[in-house]
């Protein structure tokens, strides 16, 4: 049976790249982000999902392969050399400014926004960020200030990164606790105070549909894909399906 008040139901499949674009468009439409973009401060930390967020806020493409710090590649935990990576994007009143996140964080107020991707998310909405830097990098610098002033922490993260329990993962990791590592040993910074935006929240923001994660995985180029059932009015469901198909067409995927 359909959920009450729903007229239609559909199932869609999102590859990780399609999920990143979907999530980024939803982040750009959040009321707190729109408000800070008009008048306020926004910091977009580096990361593979945040690269798409930065493009949505800037209205132009960026070299996504350089908008990284830590990442997983070739079966290893890696980090982008500092002289090869882009800096985080800092916006004040909608204009890009060439200052460090640390400098602008000193002036953060409660309506300002810090956007940080994650490496893990659980069903409770807790997120976790891998940290290879001894002082936890940008998020280690930002989190105390964000908590102190009550600023917005937005966490875009795809369901391909869903794990059973973020806090259990935090307890198991640690740069000095791991005796062996494929790549960099890492700790995990828990983000329990952020607004997590997965595909589920993104579909609600963009199309006002109810979304349920029903499966994960794929082959032949769909590795890491997630399958999601959406429910809503016939028009809302049709619009969401058409939008996902447009993302696929833009990438040249059949």
PDB file of C-alpha atoms in Angstrom:
ATOM      1  CA  UNK A   1       0.000   0.000   0.000  1.00  0.00           C
ATOM      2  CA  UNK A   2       1.072   3.578  -0.619  1.00  0.00           C
ATOM      3  CA  UNK A   3       1.902   5.784   2.320  1.00  0.00           C
ATOM      4  CA  UNK A   4      -1.137   7.933   3.257  1.00  0.00           C
ATOM      5  CA  UNK A   5      -1.424  11.097   1.155  1.00  0.00           C
ATOM      6  CA  UNK A   6       0.816   9.621  -1.554  1.00  0.00           C
ATOM      7  CA  UNK A   7      -0.514   9.082  -5.056  1.00  0.00           C
ATOM      8  CA  UNK A   8       2.463   7.455  -6.706  1.00  0.00           C
ATOM      9  CA  UNK A   9       5.588   5.484  -5.968  1.00  0.00           C
ATOM     10  CA  UNK A  10       8.763   4.978  -7.980  1.00  0.00           C
ATOM     11  CA  UNK A  11      12.191   3.435  -7.578  1.00  0.00           C
ATOM     12  CA  UNK A  12      15.325   5.170  -8.744  1.00  0.00           C
ATOM     13  CA  UNK A  13      19.008   4.294  -8.785  1.00  0.00           C
ATOM     14  CA  UNK A  14      21.736   6.836  -8.135  1.00  0.00           C
ATOM     15  CA  UNK A  15      25.418   6.325  -8.801  1.00  0.00           C
ATOM     16  CA  UNK A  16      27.786   8.112  -6.396  1.00  0.00           C
ATOM     17  CA  UNK A  17      28.414  10.978  -8.834  1.00  0.00           C
ATOM     18  CA  UNK A  18      24.686  11.439  -9.422  1.00  0.00           C
ATOM     19  CA  UNK A  19      24.092  11.408  -5.670  1.00  0.00           C
ATOM     20  CA  UNK A  20      26.716  14.101  -5.159  1.00  0.00           C
ATOM     21  CA  UNK A  21      25.036  16.372  -7.708  1.00  0.00           C
ATOM     22  CA  UNK A  22      21.575  15.740  -6.253  1.00  0.00           C
ATOM     23  CA  UNK A  23      22.774  16.439  -2.710  1.00  0.00           C
ATOM     24  CA  UNK A  24      24.658  19.572  -3.752  1.00  0.00           C
ATOM     25  CA  UNK A  25      21.564  21.053  -5.391  1.00  0.00           C
ATOM     26  CA  UNK A  26      19.572  20.439  -2.219  1.00  0.00           C
ATOM     27  CA  UNK A  27      22.248  22.038  -0.030  1.00  0.00           C
ATOM     28  CA  UNK A  28      22.156  25.163  -2.202  1.00  0.00           C
ATOM     29  CA  UNK A  29      18.385  25.407  -1.614  1.00  0.00           C
ATOM     30  CA  UNK A  30      18.477  25.113   2.179  1.00  0.00           C
ATOM     31  CA  UNK A  31      17.014  28.269   3.792  1.00  0.00           C
ATOM     32  CA  UNK A  32      20.059  28.818   6.016  1.00  0.00           C
ATOM     33  CA  UNK A  33      22.421  28.522   3.046  1.00  0.00           C
ATOM     34  CA  UNK A  34      20.360  30.893   0.890  1.00  0.00           C
ATOM     35  CA  UNK A  35      20.231  33.415   3.737  1.00  0.00           C
ATOM     36  CA  UNK A  36      23.993  33.285   4.361  1.00  0.00           C
ATOM     37  CA  UNK A  37      24.676  33.495   0.629  1.00  0.00           C
ATOM     38  CA  UNK A  38      22.704  36.733   0.475  1.00  0.00           C
ATOM     39  CA  UNK A  39      24.132  38.227   3.650  1.00  0.00           C
ATOM     40  CA  UNK A  40      26.536  36.269   5.776  1.00  0.00           C
ATOM     41  CA  UNK A  41      29.478  33.922   5.682  1.00  0.00           C
ATOM     42  CA  UNK A  42      29.796  30.462   4.159  1.00  0.00           C
ATOM     43  CA  UNK A  43      32.788  28.138   4.244  1.00  0.00           C
ATOM     44  CA  UNK A  44      32.823  25.109   1.935  1.00  0.00           C
ATOM     45  CA  UNK A  45      35.508  22.689   3.079  1.00  0.00           C
ATOM     46  CA  UNK A  46      37.312  20.582   0.508  1.00  0.00           C
ATOM     47  CA  UNK A  47      35.966  17.142  -0.357  1.00  0.00           C
ATOM     48  CA  UNK A  48      34.567  15.157  -3.257  1.00  0.00           C
ATOM     49  CA  UNK A  49      30.914  15.923  -2.462  1.00  0.00           C
ATOM     50  CA  UNK A  50      31.674  19.488  -1.427  1.00  0.00           C
ATOM     51  CA  UNK A  51      33.245  20.078  -4.836  1.00  0.00           C
ATOM     52  CA  UNK A  52      29.741  19.749  -6.278  1.00  0.00           C
ATOM     53  CA  UNK A  53      28.355  22.016  -3.541  1.00  0.00           C
ATOM     54  CA  UNK A  54      30.968  24.639  -4.377  1.00  0.00           C
ATOM     55  CA  UNK A  55      29.967  24.481  -8.044  1.00  0.00           C
ATOM     56  CA  UNK A  56      26.314  25.036  -7.164  1.00  0.00           C
ATOM     57  CA  UNK A  57      27.112  28.053  -4.986  1.00  0.00           C
ATOM     58  CA  UNK A  58      29.637  29.551  -7.405  1.00  0.00           C
ATOM     59  CA  UNK A  59      27.594  28.853 -10.531  1.00  0.00           C
ATOM     60  CA  UNK A  60      30.575  27.417 -12.378  1.00  0.00           C
ATOM     61  CA  UNK A  61      32.662  24.281 -12.651  1.00  0.00           C
ATOM     62  CA  UNK A  62      35.826  23.804 -10.607  1.00  0.00           C
ATOM     63  CA  UNK A  63      38.621  21.216 -10.928  1.00  0.00           C
ATOM     64  CA  UNK A  64      36.974  18.658  -8.635  1.00  0.00           C
ATOM     65  CA  UNK A  65      40.009  16.388  -8.638  1.00  0.00           C
ATOM     66  CA  UNK A  66      41.906  19.116  -6.764  1.00  0.00           C
ATOM     67  CA  UNK A  67      39.146  20.039  -4.304  1.00  0.00           C
ATOM     68  CA  UNK A  68      40.266  17.261  -1.983  1.00  0.00           C
ATOM     69  CA  UNK A  69      42.219  16.684   1.201  1.00  0.00           C
ATOM     70  CA  UNK A  70      41.865  13.088   2.339  1.00  0.00           C
ATOM     71  CA  UNK A  71      40.347  10.535  -0.017  1.00  0.00           C
ATOM     72  CA  UNK A  72      40.191   6.813  -0.759  1.00  0.00           C
ATOM     73  CA  UNK A  73      41.734   5.629  -4.011  1.00  0.00           C
ATOM     74  CA  UNK A  74      43.328   2.428  -5.310  1.00  0.00           C
ATOM     75  CA  UNK A  75      42.346   0.674  -2.097  1.00  0.00           C
ATOM     76  CA  UNK A  76      44.265   3.087   0.134  1.00  0.00           C
ATOM     77  CA  UNK A  77      43.570   6.014   2.469  1.00  0.00           C
ATOM     78  CA  UNK A  78      45.337   8.901   0.770  1.00  0.00           C
ATOM     79  CA  UNK A  79      45.749  12.655   1.066  1.00  0.00           C
ATOM     80  CA  UNK A  80      46.198  15.318  -1.595  1.00  0.00           C
ATOM     81  CA  UNK A  81      49.534  17.172  -1.261  1.00  0.00           C
ATOM     82  CA  UNK A  82      48.929  20.725  -0.057  1.00  0.00           C
ATOM     83  CA  UNK A  83      50.643  22.284  -3.054  1.00  0.00           C
ATOM     84  CA  UNK A  84      48.275  20.411  -5.399  1.00  0.00           C
ATOM     85  CA  UNK A  85      44.915  20.917  -3.670  1.00  0.00           C
ATOM     86  CA  UNK A  86      42.528  23.838  -3.904  1.00  0.00           C
ATOM     87  CA  UNK A  87      41.729  25.914  -0.857  1.00  0.00           C
ATOM     88  CA  UNK A  88      38.291  25.778   0.773  1.00  0.00           C
ATOM     89  CA  UNK A  89      35.786  28.226  -0.697  1.00  0.00           C
ATOM     90  CA  UNK A  90      34.955  31.189   1.525  1.00  0.00           C
ATOM     91  CA  UNK A  91      31.995  33.403   0.634  1.00  0.00           C
ATOM     92  CA  UNK A  92      31.024  36.643   2.328  1.00  0.00           C
ATOM     93  CA  UNK A  93      27.704  38.130   1.213  1.00  0.00           C
ATOM     94  CA  UNK A  94      27.843  35.862  -1.826  1.00  0.00           C
ATOM     95  CA  UNK A  95      31.309  36.974  -2.940  1.00  0.00           C
ATOM     96  CA  UNK A  96      34.401  34.769  -2.958  1.00  0.00           C
ATOM     97  CA  UNK A  97      37.106  36.094  -0.654  1.00  0.00           C
ATOM     98  CA  UNK A  98      40.713  34.938  -0.557  1.00  0.00           C
ATOM     99  CA  UNK A  99      41.099  34.251   3.159  1.00  0.00           C
ATOM    100  CA  UNK A 100      41.515  31.076   5.166  1.00  0.00           C
ATOM    101  CA  UNK A 101      38.618  29.352   6.924  1.00  0.00           C
ATOM    102  CA  UNK A 102      40.371  30.009  10.231  1.00  0.00           C
ATOM    103  CA  UNK A 103      40.387  33.745   9.603  1.00  0.00           C
ATOM    104  CA  UNK A 104      36.691  33.959   8.761  1.00  0.00           C
ATOM    105  CA  UNK A 105      35.652  31.561  11.526  1.00  0.00           C
ATOM    106  CA  UNK A 106      36.768  34.137  14.088  1.00  0.00           C
ATOM    107  CA  UNK A 107      33.898  36.349  12.935  1.00  0.00           C
ATOM    108  CA  UNK A 108      31.284  33.587  12.576  1.00  0.00           C
ATOM    109  CA  UNK A 109      27.818  34.323  13.938  1.00  0.00           C
ATOM    110  CA  UNK A 110      24.882  31.993  14.511  1.00  0.00           C
ATOM    111  CA  UNK A 111      23.446  32.540  11.010  1.00  0.00           C
ATOM    112  CA  UNK A 112      26.699  31.678   9.238  1.00  0.00           C
ATOM    113  CA  UNK A 113      27.253  28.315   7.557  1.00  0.00           C
ATOM    114  CA  UNK A 114      30.093  25.799   7.493  1.00  0.00           C
ATOM    115  CA  UNK A 115      29.722  22.956   4.975  1.00  0.00           C
ATOM    116  CA  UNK A 116      31.760  19.818   5.522  1.00  0.00           C
ATOM    117  CA  UNK A 117      31.418  16.425   3.847  1.00  0.00           C
ATOM    118  CA  UNK A 118      31.829  13.129   5.675  1.00  0.00           C
ATOM    119  CA  UNK A 119      33.255   9.640   5.266  1.00  0.00           C
ATOM    120  CA  UNK A 120      30.569   7.876   7.279  1.00  0.00           C
ATOM    121  CA  UNK A 121      26.940   8.345   8.264  1.00  0.00           C
ATOM    122  CA  UNK A 122      24.585   6.157  10.283  1.00  0.00           C
ATOM    123  CA  UNK A 123      20.805   5.770  10.493  1.00  0.00           C
ATOM    124  CA  UNK A 124      20.671   8.086  13.523  1.00  0.00           C
ATOM    125  CA  UNK A 125      22.059  10.978  11.485  1.00  0.00           C
ATOM    126  CA  UNK A 126      25.511  10.947  13.058  1.00  0.00           C
ATOM    127  CA  UNK A 127      28.348  11.600  10.635  1.00  0.00           C
ATOM    128  CA  UNK A 128      32.071  10.967  10.861  1.00  0.00           C
ATOM    129  CA  UNK A 129      35.065  12.528   9.134  1.00  0.00           C
ATOM    130  CA  UNK A 130      38.359  10.709   8.628  1.00  0.00           C
ATOM    131  CA  UNK A 131      41.258  12.742  10.025  1.00  0.00           C
ATOM    132  CA  UNK A 132      44.886  12.037   9.165  1.00  0.00           C
ATOM    133  CA  UNK A 133      46.181  15.436  10.361  1.00  0.00           C
ATOM    134  CA  UNK A 134      47.443  15.316  13.943  1.00  0.00           C
ATOM    135  CA  UNK A 135      45.144  18.193  14.928  1.00  0.00           C
ATOM    136  CA  UNK A 136      42.188  17.006  12.798  1.00  0.00           C
ATOM    137  CA  UNK A 137      42.649  19.542   9.994  1.00  0.00           C
ATOM    138  CA  UNK A 138      40.007  22.102   9.032  1.00  0.00           C
ATOM    139  CA  UNK A 139      37.157  20.430  10.913  1.00  0.00           C
ATOM    140  CA  UNK A 140      39.278  20.253  14.055  1.00  0.00           C
ATOM    141  CA  UNK A 141      39.757  24.006  13.836  1.00  0.00           C
ATOM    142  CA  UNK A 142      36.164  24.773  12.928  1.00  0.00           C
ATOM    143  CA  UNK A 143      34.058  22.571  15.191  1.00  0.00           C
ATOM    144  CA  UNK A 144      34.744  24.312  18.531  1.00  0.00           C
ATOM    145  CA  UNK A 145      33.830  27.700  17.049  1.00  0.00           C
ATOM    146  CA  UNK A 146      30.699  26.391  15.359  1.00  0.00           C
ATOM    147  CA  UNK A 147      29.493  24.813  18.593  1.00  0.00           C
ATOM    148  CA  UNK A 148      30.399  27.870  20.671  1.00  0.00           C
ATOM    149  CA  UNK A 149      28.416  30.378  18.585  1.00  0.00           C
ATOM    150  CA  UNK A 150      25.688  28.014  17.382  1.00  0.00           C
ATOM    151  CA  UNK A 151      26.496  28.415  13.687  1.00  0.00           C
ATOM    152  CA  UNK A 152      25.082  26.054  11.061  1.00  0.00           C
ATOM    153  CA  UNK A 153      27.061  22.915  10.241  1.00  0.00           C
ATOM    154  CA  UNK A 154      25.804  21.290   7.032  1.00  0.00           C
ATOM    155  CA  UNK A 155      27.050  17.775   6.238  1.00  0.00           C
ATOM    156  CA  UNK A 156      26.446  16.561   2.650  1.00  0.00           C
ATOM    157  CA  UNK A 157      27.085  12.811   2.478  1.00  0.00           C
ATOM    158  CA  UNK A 158      25.878  10.044   0.194  1.00  0.00           C
ATOM    159  CA  UNK A 159      24.300   6.807   1.406  1.00  0.00           C
ATOM    160  CA  UNK A 160      27.163   4.856  -0.166  1.00  0.00           C
ATOM    161  CA  UNK A 161      28.911   5.867   3.097  1.00  0.00           C
ATOM    162  CA  UNK A 162      26.231   4.422   5.372  1.00  0.00           C
ATOM    163  CA  UNK A 163      27.659   2.405   8.294  1.00  0.00           C
ATOM    164  CA  UNK A 164      25.948   0.765  11.282  1.00  0.00           C
ATOM    165  CA  UNK A 165      27.253   3.050  14.056  1.00  0.00           C
ATOM    166  CA  UNK A 166      29.430   6.154  13.727  1.00  0.00           C
ATOM    167  CA  UNK A 167      30.263   6.352  17.427  1.00  0.00           C
ATOM    168  CA  UNK A 168      31.446   2.736  17.457  1.00  0.00           C
ATOM    169  CA  UNK A 169      33.646   3.533  14.440  1.00  0.00           C
ATOM    170  CA  UNK A 170      35.082   6.540  16.304  1.00  0.00           C
ATOM    171  CA  UNK A 171      36.041   4.301  19.229  1.00  0.00           C
ATOM    172  CA  UNK A 172      37.760   1.753  16.981  1.00  0.00           C
ATOM    173  CA  UNK A 173      39.965   4.234  15.084  1.00  0.00           C
ATOM    174  CA  UNK A 174      42.836   6.535  16.013  1.00  0.00           C
ATOM    175  CA  UNK A 175      46.087   7.445  14.313  1.00  0.00           C
ATOM    176  CA  UNK A 176      48.133   6.025  17.211  1.00  0.00           C
ATOM    177  CA  UNK A 177      45.750   3.147  17.903  1.00  0.00           C
ATOM    178  CA  UNK A 178      46.046   1.436  14.514  1.00  0.00           C
ATOM    179  CA  UNK A 179      49.050  -0.877  14.217  1.00  0.00           C
ATOM    180  CA  UNK A 180      48.668  -1.382  10.463  1.00  0.00           C
ATOM    181  CA  UNK A 181      47.051   0.708   7.741  1.00  0.00           C
ATOM    182  CA  UNK A 182      46.423   0.588   4.009  1.00  0.00           C
ATOM    183  CA  UNK A 183      47.582   4.139   3.443  1.00  0.00           C
ATOM    184  CA  UNK A 184      47.309   6.734   6.202  1.00  0.00           C
ATOM    185  CA  UNK A 185      46.192   5.694   9.677  1.00  0.00           C
ATOM    186  CA  UNK A 186      43.212   7.825  10.658  1.00  0.00           C
ATOM    187  CA  UNK A 187      41.017   8.881  13.502  1.00  0.00           C
ATOM    188  CA  UNK A 188      37.376   9.780  13.041  1.00  0.00           C
ATOM    189  CA  UNK A 189      35.901  13.120  14.089  1.00  0.00           C
ATOM    190  CA  UNK A 190      32.230  12.648  15.019  1.00  0.00           C
ATOM    191  CA  UNK A 191      29.786  15.265  13.767  1.00  0.00           C
ATOM    192  CA  UNK A 192      26.695  14.814  15.915  1.00  0.00           C
ATOM    193  CA  UNK A 193      25.520  18.436  15.729  1.00  0.00           C
ATOM    194  CA  UNK A 194      25.349  18.882  11.962  1.00  0.00           C
ATOM    195  CA  UNK A 195      22.419  18.866   9.547  1.00  0.00           C
ATOM    196  CA  UNK A 196      23.104  15.742   7.504  1.00  0.00           C
ATOM    197  CA  UNK A 197      21.938  15.867   3.888  1.00  0.00           C
ATOM    198  CA  UNK A 198      21.859  12.466   2.197  1.00  0.00           C
ATOM    199  CA  UNK A 199      19.869  11.535  -0.887  1.00  0.00           C
ATOM    200  CA  UNK A 200      16.856  11.044   1.434  1.00  0.00           C
ATOM    201  CA  UNK A 201      16.828  14.653   2.651  1.00  0.00           C
ATOM    202  CA  UNK A 202      17.844  15.989  -0.763  1.00  0.00           C
ATOM    203  CA  UNK A 203      14.845  14.422  -2.487  1.00  0.00           C
ATOM    204  CA  UNK A 204      12.545  15.874   0.160  1.00  0.00           C
ATOM    205  CA  UNK A 205      14.039  19.359  -0.219  1.00  0.00           C
ATOM    206  CA  UNK A 206      13.957  19.375  -4.013  1.00  0.00           C
ATOM    207  CA  UNK A 207      10.758  17.457  -4.768  1.00  0.00           C
ATOM    208  CA  UNK A 208       8.791  17.095  -1.516  1.00  0.00           C
ATOM    209  CA  UNK A 209       8.775  13.312  -1.806  1.00  0.00           C
ATOM    210  CA  UNK A 210       9.251  10.705   0.905  1.00  0.00           C
ATOM    211  CA  UNK A 211      12.340   8.607   0.179  1.00  0.00           C
ATOM    212  CA  UNK A 212      13.327   5.184   1.505  1.00  0.00           C
ATOM    213  CA  UNK A 213      16.743   3.604   0.980  1.00  0.00           C
ATOM    214  CA  UNK A 214      16.031   0.040  -0.152  1.00  0.00           C
ATOM    215  CA  UNK A 215      19.313  -1.270  -1.577  1.00  0.00           C
ATOM    216  CA  UNK A 216      22.965  -0.573  -2.325  1.00  0.00           C
ATOM    217  CA  UNK A 217      25.608  -1.687  -4.785  1.00  0.00           C
ATOM    218  CA  UNK A 218      25.962  -2.400  -8.469  1.00  0.00           C
ATOM    219  CA  UNK A 219      28.360  -3.486 -11.198  1.00  0.00           C
ATOM    220  CA  UNK A 220      29.529  -2.354 -14.649  1.00  0.00           C
ATOM    221  CA  UNK A 221      29.968   1.275 -13.605  1.00  0.00           C
ATOM    222  CA  UNK A 222      27.249   1.373 -10.952  1.00  0.00           C
ATOM    223  CA  UNK A 223      29.488   0.311  -8.063  1.00  0.00           C
ATOM    224  CA  UNK A 224      28.448   2.223  -4.939  1.00  0.00           C
ATOM    225  CA  UNK A 225      24.984   2.968  -6.310  1.00  0.00           C
ATOM    226  CA  UNK A 226      21.957   3.269  -4.040  1.00  0.00           C
ATOM    227  CA  UNK A 227      18.392   2.243  -4.841  1.00  0.00           C
ATOM    228  CA  UNK A 228      15.682   4.471  -3.380  1.00  0.00           C
ATOM    229  CA  UNK A 229      11.900   4.281  -3.380  1.00  0.00           C
ATOM    230  CA  UNK A 230      10.140   7.641  -3.543  1.00  0.00           C
ATOM    231  CA  UNK A 231       6.501   8.418  -2.726  1.00  0.00           C
ATOM    232  CA  UNK A 232       4.467  11.552  -3.299  1.00  0.00           C
ATOM    233  CA  UNK A 233       2.005  13.069  -5.705  1.00  0.00           C
ATOM    234  CA  UNK A 234       2.146  11.733  -9.230  1.00  0.00           C
ATOM    235  CA  UNK A 235       3.664  15.014 -10.423  1.00  0.00           C
ATOM    236  CA  UNK A 236       6.295  15.098  -7.664  1.00  0.00           C
ATOM    237  CA  UNK A 237       7.402  11.529  -8.310  1.00  0.00           C
ATOM    238  CA  UNK A 238       7.472  12.081 -12.074  1.00  0.00           C
ATOM    239  CA  UNK A 239       9.505  15.283 -11.628  1.00  0.00           C
ATOM    240  CA  UNK A 240      12.033  13.533  -9.401  1.00  0.00           C
ATOM    241  CA  UNK A 241      12.437  10.633 -11.824  1.00  0.00           C
ATOM    242  CA  UNK A 242      12.839  13.030 -14.756  1.00  0.00           C
ATOM    243  CA  UNK A 243      15.470  15.010 -12.862  1.00  0.00           C
ATOM    244  CA  UNK A 244      17.549  11.924 -12.080  1.00  0.00           C
ATOM    245  CA  UNK A 245      17.320  10.890 -15.725  1.00  0.00           C
ATOM    246  CA  UNK A 246      18.559  14.370 -16.712  1.00  0.00           C
ATOM    247  CA  UNK A 247      21.599  13.937 -14.460  1.00  0.00           C
ATOM    248  CA  UNK A 248      22.321  10.646 -16.182  1.00  0.00           C
ATOM    249  CA  UNK A 249      21.891  12.140 -19.645  1.00  0.00           C
ATOM    250  CA  UNK A 250      24.264  14.991 -18.752  1.00  0.00           C
ATOM    251  CA  UNK A 251      26.918  12.406 -17.860  1.00  0.00           C
ATOM    252  CA  UNK A 252      26.290  10.422 -21.015  1.00  0.00           C
ATOM    253  CA  UNK A 253      25.207   7.366 -19.056  1.00  0.00           C
ATOM    254  CA  UNK A 254      22.573   5.122 -20.693  1.00  0.00           C
TER     255      UNK A 254
END
